XYZ file of C-alpha atoms in Angstrom:
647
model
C 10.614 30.106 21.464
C 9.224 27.300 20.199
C 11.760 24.775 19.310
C 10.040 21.189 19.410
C 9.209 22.082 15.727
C 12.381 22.619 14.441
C 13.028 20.150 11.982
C 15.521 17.489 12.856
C 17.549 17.859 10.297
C 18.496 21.992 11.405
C 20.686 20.186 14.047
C 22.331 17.579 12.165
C 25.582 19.360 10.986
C 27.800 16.766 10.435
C 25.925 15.979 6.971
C 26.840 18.991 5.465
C 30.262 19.611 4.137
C 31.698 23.028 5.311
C 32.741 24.677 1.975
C 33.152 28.690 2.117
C 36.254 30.673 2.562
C 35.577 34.027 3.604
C 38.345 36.936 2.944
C 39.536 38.776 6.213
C 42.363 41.274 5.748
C 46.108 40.137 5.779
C 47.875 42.775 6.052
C 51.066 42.693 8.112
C 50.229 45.266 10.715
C 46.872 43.390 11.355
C 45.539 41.942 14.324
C 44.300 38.200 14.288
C 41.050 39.382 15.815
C 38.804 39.334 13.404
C 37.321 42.974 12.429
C 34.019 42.369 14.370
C 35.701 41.573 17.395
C 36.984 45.000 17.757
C 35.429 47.989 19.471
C 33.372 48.364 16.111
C 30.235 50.788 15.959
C 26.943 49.942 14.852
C 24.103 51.913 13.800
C 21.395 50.166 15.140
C 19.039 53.297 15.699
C 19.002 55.070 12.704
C 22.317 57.226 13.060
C 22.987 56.600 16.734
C 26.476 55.167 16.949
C 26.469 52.198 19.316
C 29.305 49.875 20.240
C 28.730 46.997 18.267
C 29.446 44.637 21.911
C 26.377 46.297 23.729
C 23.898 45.504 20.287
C 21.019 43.926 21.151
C 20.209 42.326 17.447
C 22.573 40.902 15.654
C 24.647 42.878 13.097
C 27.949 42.096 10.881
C 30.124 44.985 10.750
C 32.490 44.935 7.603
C 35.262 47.092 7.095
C 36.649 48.798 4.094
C 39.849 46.227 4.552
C 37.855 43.003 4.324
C 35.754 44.355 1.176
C 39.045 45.276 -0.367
C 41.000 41.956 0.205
C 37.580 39.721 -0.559
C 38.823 40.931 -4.727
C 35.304 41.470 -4.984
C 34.786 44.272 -8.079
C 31.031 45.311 -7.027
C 28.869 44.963 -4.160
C 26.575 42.282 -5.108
C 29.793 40.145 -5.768
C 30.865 41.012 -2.399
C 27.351 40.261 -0.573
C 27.485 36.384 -1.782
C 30.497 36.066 0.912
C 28.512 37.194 3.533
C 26.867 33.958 6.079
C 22.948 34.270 6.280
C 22.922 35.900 2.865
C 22.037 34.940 -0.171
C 22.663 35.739 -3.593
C 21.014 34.745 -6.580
C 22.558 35.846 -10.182
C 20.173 36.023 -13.484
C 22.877 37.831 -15.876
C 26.138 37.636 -14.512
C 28.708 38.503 -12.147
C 28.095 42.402 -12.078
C 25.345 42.069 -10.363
C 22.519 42.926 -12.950
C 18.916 42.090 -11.552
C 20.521 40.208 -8.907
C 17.948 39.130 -5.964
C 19.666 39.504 -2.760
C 18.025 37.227 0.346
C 18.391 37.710 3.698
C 16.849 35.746 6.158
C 15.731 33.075 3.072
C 13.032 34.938 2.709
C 12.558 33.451 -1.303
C 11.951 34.527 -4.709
C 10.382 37.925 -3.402
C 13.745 38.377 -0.854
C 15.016 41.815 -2.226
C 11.647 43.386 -1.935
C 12.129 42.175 2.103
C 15.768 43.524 2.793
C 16.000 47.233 3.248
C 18.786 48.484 1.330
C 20.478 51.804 3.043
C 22.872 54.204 1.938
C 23.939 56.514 4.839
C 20.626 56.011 6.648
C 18.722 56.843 3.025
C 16.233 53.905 1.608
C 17.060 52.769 -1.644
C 14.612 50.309 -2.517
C 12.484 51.948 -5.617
C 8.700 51.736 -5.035
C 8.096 48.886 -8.096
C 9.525 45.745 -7.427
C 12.962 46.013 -9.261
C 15.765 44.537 -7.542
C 18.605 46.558 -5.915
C 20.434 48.370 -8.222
C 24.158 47.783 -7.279
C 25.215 50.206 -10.040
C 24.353 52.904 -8.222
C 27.444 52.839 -6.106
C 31.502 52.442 -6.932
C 32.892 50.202 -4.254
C 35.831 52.455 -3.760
C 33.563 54.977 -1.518
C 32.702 52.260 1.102
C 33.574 52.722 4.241
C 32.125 49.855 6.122
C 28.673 47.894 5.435
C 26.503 47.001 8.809
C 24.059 44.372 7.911
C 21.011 43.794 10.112
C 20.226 39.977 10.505
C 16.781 40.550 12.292
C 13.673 42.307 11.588
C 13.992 45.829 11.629
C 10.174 47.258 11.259
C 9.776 49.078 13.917
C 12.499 51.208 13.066
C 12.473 51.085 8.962
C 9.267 49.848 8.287
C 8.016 48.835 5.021
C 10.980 46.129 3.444
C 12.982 45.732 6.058
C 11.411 42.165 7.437
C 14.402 40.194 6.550
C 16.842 42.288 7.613
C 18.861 45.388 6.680
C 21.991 45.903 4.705
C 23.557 49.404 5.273
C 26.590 51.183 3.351
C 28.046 53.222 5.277
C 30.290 56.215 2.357
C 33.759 57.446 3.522
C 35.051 60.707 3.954
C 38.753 60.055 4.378
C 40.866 62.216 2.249
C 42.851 59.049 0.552
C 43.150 59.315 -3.279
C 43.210 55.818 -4.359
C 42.547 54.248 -7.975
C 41.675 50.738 -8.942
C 41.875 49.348 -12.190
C 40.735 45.726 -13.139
C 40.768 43.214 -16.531
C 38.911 40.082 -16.817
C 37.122 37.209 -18.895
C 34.078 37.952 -21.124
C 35.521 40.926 -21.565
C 35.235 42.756 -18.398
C 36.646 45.961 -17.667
C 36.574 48.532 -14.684
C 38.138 51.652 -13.549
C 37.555 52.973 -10.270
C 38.449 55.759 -7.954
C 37.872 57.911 -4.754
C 39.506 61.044 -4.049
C 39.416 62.943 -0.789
C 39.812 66.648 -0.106
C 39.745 69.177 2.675
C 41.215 69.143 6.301
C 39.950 70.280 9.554
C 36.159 70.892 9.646
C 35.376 70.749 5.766
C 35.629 67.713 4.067
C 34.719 66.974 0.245
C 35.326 63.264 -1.735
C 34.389 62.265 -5.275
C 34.213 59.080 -6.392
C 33.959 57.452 -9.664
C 33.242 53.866 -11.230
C 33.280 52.641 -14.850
C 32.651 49.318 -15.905
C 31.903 46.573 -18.321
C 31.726 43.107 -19.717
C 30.556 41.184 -22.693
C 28.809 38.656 -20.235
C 29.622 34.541 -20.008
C 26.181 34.470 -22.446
C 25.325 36.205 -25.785
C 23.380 39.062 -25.599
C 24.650 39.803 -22.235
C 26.701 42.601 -22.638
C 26.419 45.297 -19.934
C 28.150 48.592 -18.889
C 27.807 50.391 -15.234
C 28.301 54.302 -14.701
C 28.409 55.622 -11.017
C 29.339 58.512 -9.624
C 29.174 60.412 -5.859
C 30.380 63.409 -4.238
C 29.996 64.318 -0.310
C 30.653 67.201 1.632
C 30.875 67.439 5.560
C 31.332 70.024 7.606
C 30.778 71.344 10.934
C 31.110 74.013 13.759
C 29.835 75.047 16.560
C 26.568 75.404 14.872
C 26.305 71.903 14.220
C 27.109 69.572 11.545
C 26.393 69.306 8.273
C 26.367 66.455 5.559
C 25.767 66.817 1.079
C 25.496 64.200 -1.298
C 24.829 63.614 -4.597
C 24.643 60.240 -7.080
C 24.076 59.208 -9.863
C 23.920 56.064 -11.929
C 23.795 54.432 -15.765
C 23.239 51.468 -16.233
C 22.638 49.705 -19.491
C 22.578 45.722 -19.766
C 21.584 43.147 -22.513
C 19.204 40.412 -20.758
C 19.385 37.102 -22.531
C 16.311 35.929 -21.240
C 15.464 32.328 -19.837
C 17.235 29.079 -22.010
C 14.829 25.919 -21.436
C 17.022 22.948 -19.589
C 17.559 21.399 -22.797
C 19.444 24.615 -24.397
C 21.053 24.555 -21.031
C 22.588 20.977 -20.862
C 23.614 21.721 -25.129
C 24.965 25.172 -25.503
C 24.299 27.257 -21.916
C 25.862 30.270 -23.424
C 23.030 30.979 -26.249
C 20.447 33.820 -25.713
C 16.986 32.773 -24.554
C 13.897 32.916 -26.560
C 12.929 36.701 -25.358
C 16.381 38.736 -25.116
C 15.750 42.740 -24.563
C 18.063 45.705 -23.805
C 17.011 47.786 -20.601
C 18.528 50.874 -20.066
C 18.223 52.119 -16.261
C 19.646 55.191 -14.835
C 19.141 57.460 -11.586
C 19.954 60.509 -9.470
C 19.934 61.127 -5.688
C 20.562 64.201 -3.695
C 20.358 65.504 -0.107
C 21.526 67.156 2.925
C 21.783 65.896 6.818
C 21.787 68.484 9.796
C 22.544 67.639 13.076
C 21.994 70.517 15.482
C 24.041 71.482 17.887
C 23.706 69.401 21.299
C 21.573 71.027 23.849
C 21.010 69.716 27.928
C 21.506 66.557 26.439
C 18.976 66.738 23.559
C 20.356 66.245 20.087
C 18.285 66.297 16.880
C 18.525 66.338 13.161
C 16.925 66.391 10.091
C 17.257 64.594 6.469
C 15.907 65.993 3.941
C 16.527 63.802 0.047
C 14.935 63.104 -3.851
C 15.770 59.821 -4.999
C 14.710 59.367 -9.011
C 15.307 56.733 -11.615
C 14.280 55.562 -15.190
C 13.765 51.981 -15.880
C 13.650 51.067 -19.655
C 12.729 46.851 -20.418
C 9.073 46.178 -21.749
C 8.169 50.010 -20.973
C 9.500 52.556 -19.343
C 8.763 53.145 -15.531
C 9.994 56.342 -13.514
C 10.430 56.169 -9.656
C 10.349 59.590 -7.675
C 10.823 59.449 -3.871
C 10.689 63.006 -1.605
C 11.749 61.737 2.174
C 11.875 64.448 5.312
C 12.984 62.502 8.281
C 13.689 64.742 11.439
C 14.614 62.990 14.242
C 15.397 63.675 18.273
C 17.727 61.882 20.708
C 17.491 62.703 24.187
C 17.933 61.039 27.857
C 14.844 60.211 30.110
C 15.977 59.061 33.285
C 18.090 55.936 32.719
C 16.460 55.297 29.044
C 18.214 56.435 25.866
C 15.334 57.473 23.295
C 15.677 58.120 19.517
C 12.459 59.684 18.296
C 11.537 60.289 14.746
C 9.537 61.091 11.984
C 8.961 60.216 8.495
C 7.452 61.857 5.667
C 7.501 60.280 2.342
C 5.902 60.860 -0.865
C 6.295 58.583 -3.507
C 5.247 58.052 -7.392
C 6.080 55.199 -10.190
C 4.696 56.022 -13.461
C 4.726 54.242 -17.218
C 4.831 55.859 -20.552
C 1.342 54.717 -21.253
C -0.069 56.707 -18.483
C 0.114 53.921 -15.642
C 0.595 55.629 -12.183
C 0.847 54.662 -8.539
C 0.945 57.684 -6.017
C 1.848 56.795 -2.695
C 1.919 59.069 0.688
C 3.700 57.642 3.853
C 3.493 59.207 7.426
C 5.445 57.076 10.083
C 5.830 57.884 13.527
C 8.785 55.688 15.681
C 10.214 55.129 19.237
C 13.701 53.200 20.019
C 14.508 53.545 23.969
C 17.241 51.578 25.261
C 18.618 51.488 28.846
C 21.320 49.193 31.133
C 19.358 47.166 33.107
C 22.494 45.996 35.200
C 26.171 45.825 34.336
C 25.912 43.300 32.404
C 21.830 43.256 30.586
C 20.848 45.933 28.127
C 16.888 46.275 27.015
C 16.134 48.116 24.203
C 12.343 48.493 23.012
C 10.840 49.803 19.777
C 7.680 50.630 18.186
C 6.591 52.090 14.843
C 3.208 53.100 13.381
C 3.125 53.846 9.765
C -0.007 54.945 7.114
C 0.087 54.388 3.506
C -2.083 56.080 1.213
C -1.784 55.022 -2.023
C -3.710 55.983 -5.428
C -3.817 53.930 -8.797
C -4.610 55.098 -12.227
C -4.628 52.446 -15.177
C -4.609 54.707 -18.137
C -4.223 58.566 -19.214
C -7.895 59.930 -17.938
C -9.027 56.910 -16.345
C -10.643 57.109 -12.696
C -8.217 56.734 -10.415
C -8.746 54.048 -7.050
C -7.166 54.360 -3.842
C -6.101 52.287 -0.500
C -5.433 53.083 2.749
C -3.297 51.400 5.114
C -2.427 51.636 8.840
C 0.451 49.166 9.567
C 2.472 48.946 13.285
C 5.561 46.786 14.181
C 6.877 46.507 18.032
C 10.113 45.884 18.846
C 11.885 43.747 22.261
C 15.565 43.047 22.519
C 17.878 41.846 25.626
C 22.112 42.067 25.409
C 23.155 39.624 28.320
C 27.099 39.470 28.740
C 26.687 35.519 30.192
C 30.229 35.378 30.933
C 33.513 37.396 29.953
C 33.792 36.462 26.469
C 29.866 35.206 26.043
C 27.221 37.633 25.189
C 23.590 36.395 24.269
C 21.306 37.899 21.986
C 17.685 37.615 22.095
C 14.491 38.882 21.254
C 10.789 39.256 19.664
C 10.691 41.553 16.269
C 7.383 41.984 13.793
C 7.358 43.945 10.458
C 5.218 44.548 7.338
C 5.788 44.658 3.757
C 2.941 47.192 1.817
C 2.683 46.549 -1.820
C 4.900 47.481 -4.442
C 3.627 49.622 -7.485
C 3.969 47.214 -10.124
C 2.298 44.579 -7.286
C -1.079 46.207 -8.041
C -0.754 45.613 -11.999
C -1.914 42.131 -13.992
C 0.501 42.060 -16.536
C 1.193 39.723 -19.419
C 2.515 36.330 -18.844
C 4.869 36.293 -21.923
C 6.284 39.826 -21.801
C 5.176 41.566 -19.186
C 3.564 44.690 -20.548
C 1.674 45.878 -17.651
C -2.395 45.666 -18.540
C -4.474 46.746 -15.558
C -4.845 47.764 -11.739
C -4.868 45.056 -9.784
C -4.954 46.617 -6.520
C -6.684 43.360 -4.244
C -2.963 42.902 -2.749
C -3.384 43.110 1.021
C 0.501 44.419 3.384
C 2.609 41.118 4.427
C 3.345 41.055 7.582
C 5.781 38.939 9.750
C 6.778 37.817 13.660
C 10.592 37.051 14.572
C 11.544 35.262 17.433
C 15.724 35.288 17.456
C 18.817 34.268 19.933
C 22.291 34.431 19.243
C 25.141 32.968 21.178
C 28.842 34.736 20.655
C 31.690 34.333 22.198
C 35.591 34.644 22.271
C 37.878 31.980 22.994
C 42.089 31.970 23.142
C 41.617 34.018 19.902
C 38.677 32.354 17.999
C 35.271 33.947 17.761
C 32.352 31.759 17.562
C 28.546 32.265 17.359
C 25.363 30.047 17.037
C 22.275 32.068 15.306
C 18.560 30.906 15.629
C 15.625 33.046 13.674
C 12.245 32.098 12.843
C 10.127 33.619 11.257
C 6.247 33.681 10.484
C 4.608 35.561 7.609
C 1.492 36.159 7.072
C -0.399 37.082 3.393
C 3.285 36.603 2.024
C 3.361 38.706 -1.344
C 4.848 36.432 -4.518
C 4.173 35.907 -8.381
C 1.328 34.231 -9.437
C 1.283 32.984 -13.016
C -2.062 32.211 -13.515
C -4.940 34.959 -12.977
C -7.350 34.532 -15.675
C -7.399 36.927 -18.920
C -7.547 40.797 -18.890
C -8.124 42.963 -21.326
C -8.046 39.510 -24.203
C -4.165 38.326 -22.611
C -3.510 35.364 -20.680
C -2.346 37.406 -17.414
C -0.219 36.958 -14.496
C -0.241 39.052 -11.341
C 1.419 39.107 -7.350
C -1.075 38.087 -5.048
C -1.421 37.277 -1.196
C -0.078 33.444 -2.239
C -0.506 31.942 1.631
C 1.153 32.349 4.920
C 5.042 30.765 5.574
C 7.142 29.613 8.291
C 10.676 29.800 8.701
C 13.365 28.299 10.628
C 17.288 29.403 10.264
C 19.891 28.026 12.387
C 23.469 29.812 11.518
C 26.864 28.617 13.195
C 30.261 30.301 12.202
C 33.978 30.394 13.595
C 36.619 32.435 12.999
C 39.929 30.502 13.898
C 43.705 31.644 13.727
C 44.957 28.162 13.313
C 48.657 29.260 13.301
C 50.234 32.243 12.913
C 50.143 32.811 9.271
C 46.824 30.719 8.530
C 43.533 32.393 9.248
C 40.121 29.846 8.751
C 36.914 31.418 8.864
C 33.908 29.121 8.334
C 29.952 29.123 8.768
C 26.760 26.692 7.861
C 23.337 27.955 7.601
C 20.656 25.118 7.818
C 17.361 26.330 6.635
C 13.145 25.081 7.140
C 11.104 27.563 4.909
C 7.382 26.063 4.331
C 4.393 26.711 3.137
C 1.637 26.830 5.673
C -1.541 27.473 4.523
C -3.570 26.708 1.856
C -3.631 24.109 -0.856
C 0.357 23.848 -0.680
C 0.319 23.792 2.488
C 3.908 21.589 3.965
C 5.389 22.240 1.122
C 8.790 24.079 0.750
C 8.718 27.835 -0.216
C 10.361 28.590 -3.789
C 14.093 29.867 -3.839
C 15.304 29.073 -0.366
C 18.113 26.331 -0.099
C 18.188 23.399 2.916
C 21.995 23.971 3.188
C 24.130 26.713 2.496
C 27.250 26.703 3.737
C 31.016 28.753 3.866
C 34.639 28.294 4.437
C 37.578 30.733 3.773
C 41.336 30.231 3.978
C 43.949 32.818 3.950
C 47.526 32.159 3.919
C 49.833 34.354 4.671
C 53.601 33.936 3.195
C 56.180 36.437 3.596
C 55.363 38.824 0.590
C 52.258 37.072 -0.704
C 48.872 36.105 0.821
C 47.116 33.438 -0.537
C 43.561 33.209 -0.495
C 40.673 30.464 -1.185
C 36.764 30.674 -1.061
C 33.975 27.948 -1.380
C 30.596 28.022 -1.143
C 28.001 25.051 -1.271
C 24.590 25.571 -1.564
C 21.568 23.246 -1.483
C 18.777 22.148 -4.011
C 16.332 24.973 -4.287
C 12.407 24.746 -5.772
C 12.256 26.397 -8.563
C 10.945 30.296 -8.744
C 7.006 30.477 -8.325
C 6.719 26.671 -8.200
C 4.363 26.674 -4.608
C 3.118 23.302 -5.590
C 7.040 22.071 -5.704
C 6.404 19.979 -8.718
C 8.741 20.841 -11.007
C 12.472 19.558 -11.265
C 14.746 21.060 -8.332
C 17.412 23.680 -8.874
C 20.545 21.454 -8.137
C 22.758 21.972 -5.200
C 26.034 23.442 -6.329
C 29.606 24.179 -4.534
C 32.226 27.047 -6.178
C 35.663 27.429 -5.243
C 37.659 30.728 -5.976
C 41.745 30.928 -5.273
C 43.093 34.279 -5.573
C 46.598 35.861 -4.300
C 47.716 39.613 -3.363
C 50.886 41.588 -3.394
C 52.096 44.763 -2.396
C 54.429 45.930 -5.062
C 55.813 48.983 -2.933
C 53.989 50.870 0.158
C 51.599 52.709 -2.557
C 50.269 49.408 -5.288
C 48.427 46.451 -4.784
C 48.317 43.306 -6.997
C 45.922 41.107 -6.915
C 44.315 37.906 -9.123
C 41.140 35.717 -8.410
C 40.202 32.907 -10.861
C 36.452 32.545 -9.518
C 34.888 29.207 -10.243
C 37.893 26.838 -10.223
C 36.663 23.699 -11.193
C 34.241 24.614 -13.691
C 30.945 23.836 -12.674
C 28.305 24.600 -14.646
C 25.008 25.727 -12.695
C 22.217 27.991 -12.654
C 20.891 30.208 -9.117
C 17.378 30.820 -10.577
C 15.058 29.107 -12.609
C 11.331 29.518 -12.960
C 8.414 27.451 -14.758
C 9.506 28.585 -18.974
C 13.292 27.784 -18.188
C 16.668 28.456 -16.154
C 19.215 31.323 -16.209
C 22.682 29.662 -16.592
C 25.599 31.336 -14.535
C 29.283 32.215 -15.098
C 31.824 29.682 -15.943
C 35.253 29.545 -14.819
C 36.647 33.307 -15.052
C 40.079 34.642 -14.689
C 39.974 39.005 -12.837
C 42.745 41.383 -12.164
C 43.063 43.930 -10.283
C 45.831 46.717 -9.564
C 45.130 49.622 -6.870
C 47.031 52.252 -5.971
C 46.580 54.381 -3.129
C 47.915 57.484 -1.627
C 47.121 59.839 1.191
């Protein structure tokens, strides 16, 4: 690993001011270990259950407690918590078009992060961010987030990492009902049914808000229901979603409406209506010498209504086989995927994906576990510009290897290390020029060549008299990185923009956290990232990439009084260059710190009270901001929240 090129300034901490409280549970039975710390399983092989101790990448397991006591009311709201993972809002705290980054990958982050629900892809085949609608919080069980490359096992998307939701199946009823500023409302619920070896859950979320901004108003529909059984023929797994979600943008304010009146709609506001539908079944045969397989067999659909109206379709048939070969552990697997986005006016992108993918892991002593991986993938993918027009195609063979080492140094030390690489193909509305001013798609544009990337990472964890420590090192080269490009010349009469293959980038991430019991009824939890992203080719070459901060950094306090926890969160984050600004010559997004202070209460053994006010002090500050103007974030904002819960 080459380090004499890590920028000086990735190892000079004591510059940055620690500010992040992150939430871990307080309940009175709890341990002061944190979560993590525990025997904790990880799926780091598709659906192979691992103890999170023996994992050779790193992954965060988070439970259903610590999502609960963070207060957040959505997922996206509870991602922002999470060290080595960003979070940047354009309309609001429910999430809406939210771009999720992590490993600070940029502006194009959420088309880089692999976004799982039990083992199933949800990233749509455009480039529309992750639609955190699409789930009610109340049905997570636990989230597992990947903080290393993960294509030889995923893929396309998952170069930055991979954030998987694990559902529950518990048969807890419990409701949740929260009030809040701007108007927000939610209702949310799980219910669990069945005993023995037939299990069935619903859940159910409702919510809206009148946003911090005019125009902003947006309401979120989500629904799930599973069903599990099994026998000695095996074991079986149903689902079915579905989502609504309809949201007032307010468009971009130029920094002069911003520093005046922040809460006005923009020059361009719209109404976009999304909504979507999942199904599918898991079977897991039953185990034979040794030799266990399965297959997965879901439809993923949606409707996206903004400038036009784009549907997504996704077919995915993934069988898979786990078996022993001497001392190696093998997962073997298949994927077959057939995809298609399509626009009212006739616009379509086909796409057919055949992958083919080894993970073999073995103990090379007590105390060293290898595991290797490989993937080969082919993308075929056709491209029609109009109703009747002549359709062009692509073809494209990608391949990512995989090499990771577990090394228990000491007792309480384990070190992490390894060499990843991964690919990104393009997106369907990546192989469009569209107009600059709204967006209309105009033609195929279908020059955009895969991304691809090489990851070099070591990690350093330990346990000490109760605290938990770890040091985090990634970097990461990409070439042909995929971004906006607002120039590219006129077609069809319009000034168009496009994506392109902008220039190749180089990252460095160094991550340090601690988890510390300081007494018996104060829990500190803190972490820094420190961040070199650059350009490093063409005309922009040295320069930083757009949307990735120097500093971010984390500290969370809990305080635990005899029938009341008290809790506290702050989060600082660096100056950022602004959204498709490669040439880094317009103003910088300004570094900004947040604090949040919320408390919690059990009423009796069955309710739960709790109250955040989120952005204490006031500040007023914008995540994302590109050449025509910024998108302002919440004020200060006052949420309540009352559960009850019942088995």
């Amino acid at each position: 690993m080459n380090l004499s090129r890590m920028p000086a300034r990735l190892l000079a901490t004591g510059s940055v001011v620690l500010l992040n409280f992150s939430i871990v549970q307080a309940q009175a039975s709890s341990s002061s270990e944190p979560p993590a710390s525990r025997e904790a399983l990880v799926i780091s092989a598709k659906r192979v259950a691992q103890d999170s101790a023996k994992a050779t990448v790193v992954v965060e397991v988070i439970d259903r407690q610590q999502i609960e006591a963070s207060g957040a009311s959505n997922l996206a709201e509870f991602l922002e918590s999470v060290p080595g993972l960003g979070l940047s809002r354009l309309y609001g705290r429910m999430g809406v078009d939210a771009n999720v980054d992590l490993g600070y990958l940029g502006e194009a982050a959420s088309q880089n992060v692999l976004f799982l629900i039990d083992g199933q892809r949800q990233n749509a085949l455009d480039s529309s961010n992750l639609r955190f609608a699409r789930l009610p919080i109340s049905s997570i069980e636990r989230i597992e987030i990947r903080k290393a490359n993960a294509g030889a096992l995923y893929g396309d998307r998952a170069q930055g990492g991979v954030i998987h939701v694990i559902t529950r199946n518990d048969q807890a009823k419990q409701v949740n009902l929260g009030l809040g500023s701007y108007g927000s409302k939610q209702f949310d619920t799980y219910l669990g049914f069945g005993q023995g070896d037939l299990k069935a859950s619903v859940s159910y979320m409702s919510a809206q808000s009148d946003g911090y901004r005019a125009s902003s108003r947006s309401e979120q529909d989500s629904a799930q229901f599973g069903l599990t059984g099994e026998g000695g023929w095996g074991r079986f797994k149903l689902f079915a979603r579905g989502f609504k979600e309809k949201a007032e943008l307010p468009s971009f304010l130029s920094f002069q409406e911003f520093a005046m009146t922040p809460r006005k709609a923009g020059a361009y506001p719209v109404t976009s209506e999304r909504t979507g539908e999942a199904f599918g079944l898991r079977y897991e045969g039953k185990s034979i010498k040794g030799l266990t397989w399965s297959v997965d067999i879901n439809e993923q659909s949606s409707r996206d209504k903004t400038y036009e109206v784009i549907q997504n379709k996704r077919t995915l048939i993934n069988p898979e086989v786990a078996a022993n070969f001497g001392s190696w552990q093998s997962l073997f697997g298949l994927e077959f995927s057939d995809a298609q986005a399509r626009t009212e006016a006739g616009k379509v992108v086909e796409q057919q994906s055949r992958a083919i993918y080894l993970q073999s892991s073995r103990a090379v002593s007590a105390d060293l576990d290898l595991e290797l991986g490989a993937r080969s993938q082919r993308a075929s993918t056709q491209f029609q510009a109009e109703v009747g027009a002549v359709a062009s195609d692509s073809t494209y063979q990608q391949s990512a290897l995989s090499a990771a080492f577990n090394l228990r140094v000491a007792k309480n030390l384990t070190l992490r290390t390894g060499a990843l690489t991964g690919f990104r193909l393009a997106n369907a509305d990546e192989v469009y020029f569209f107009n600059r001013e709204t967006y209309a798609l105009l033609s195929i544009h279908d020059a955009v060549k895969p991304m691809t990337t090489r990851e070099l990472f070591a990690q350093l964890e330990g346990n000490y008299l109760g605290n938990r420590y770890g040091i985090h090192y990634r970097q990461i080269k990409a070439d042909n990185e995929i971004g906006y490009q607002y120039d590219c010349g006129v077609v069809a009469g319009v000034k168009a923009s496009c994506n392109n293959n902008l220039y190749d980038t180089e990252r460095h991430i160094l991550s340090a956290n601690v988890f510390w019991p300081a007494t018996k009824s104060l829990l500190v939890k803190a972490s820094v990232d420190l961040v070199d992203a650059q350009i490093e080719s063409d005309a922009n070459a040295g320069r930083r990439v757009p949307l990735t901060a120097k500093q971010v950094a984390r500290l969370g306090l809990i305080w635990r009084l005899e029938s009341v926890d008290l809790l506290a969160n702050a989060h600082y984050r660096g100056s950022l260059v602004q959204a498709a600004d490669q040439s880094n010559s317009s103003p910088l997004i300004p570094a900004r710190h947040t604090v949040d202070l919320g408390f919690r209460t059990s009423l009796n053994k069955h309710w739960q009270l709790s109250a955040w006010i989120r952005n204490l002090t006031d500040k007023s500050f914008y995540d994302y901001a590109t050449y025509n103007g910024v998108y302002p974030a919440d004020r200060r904002a006052f949420y309540l929240n009352l559960r009850l819960t019942t088995i």
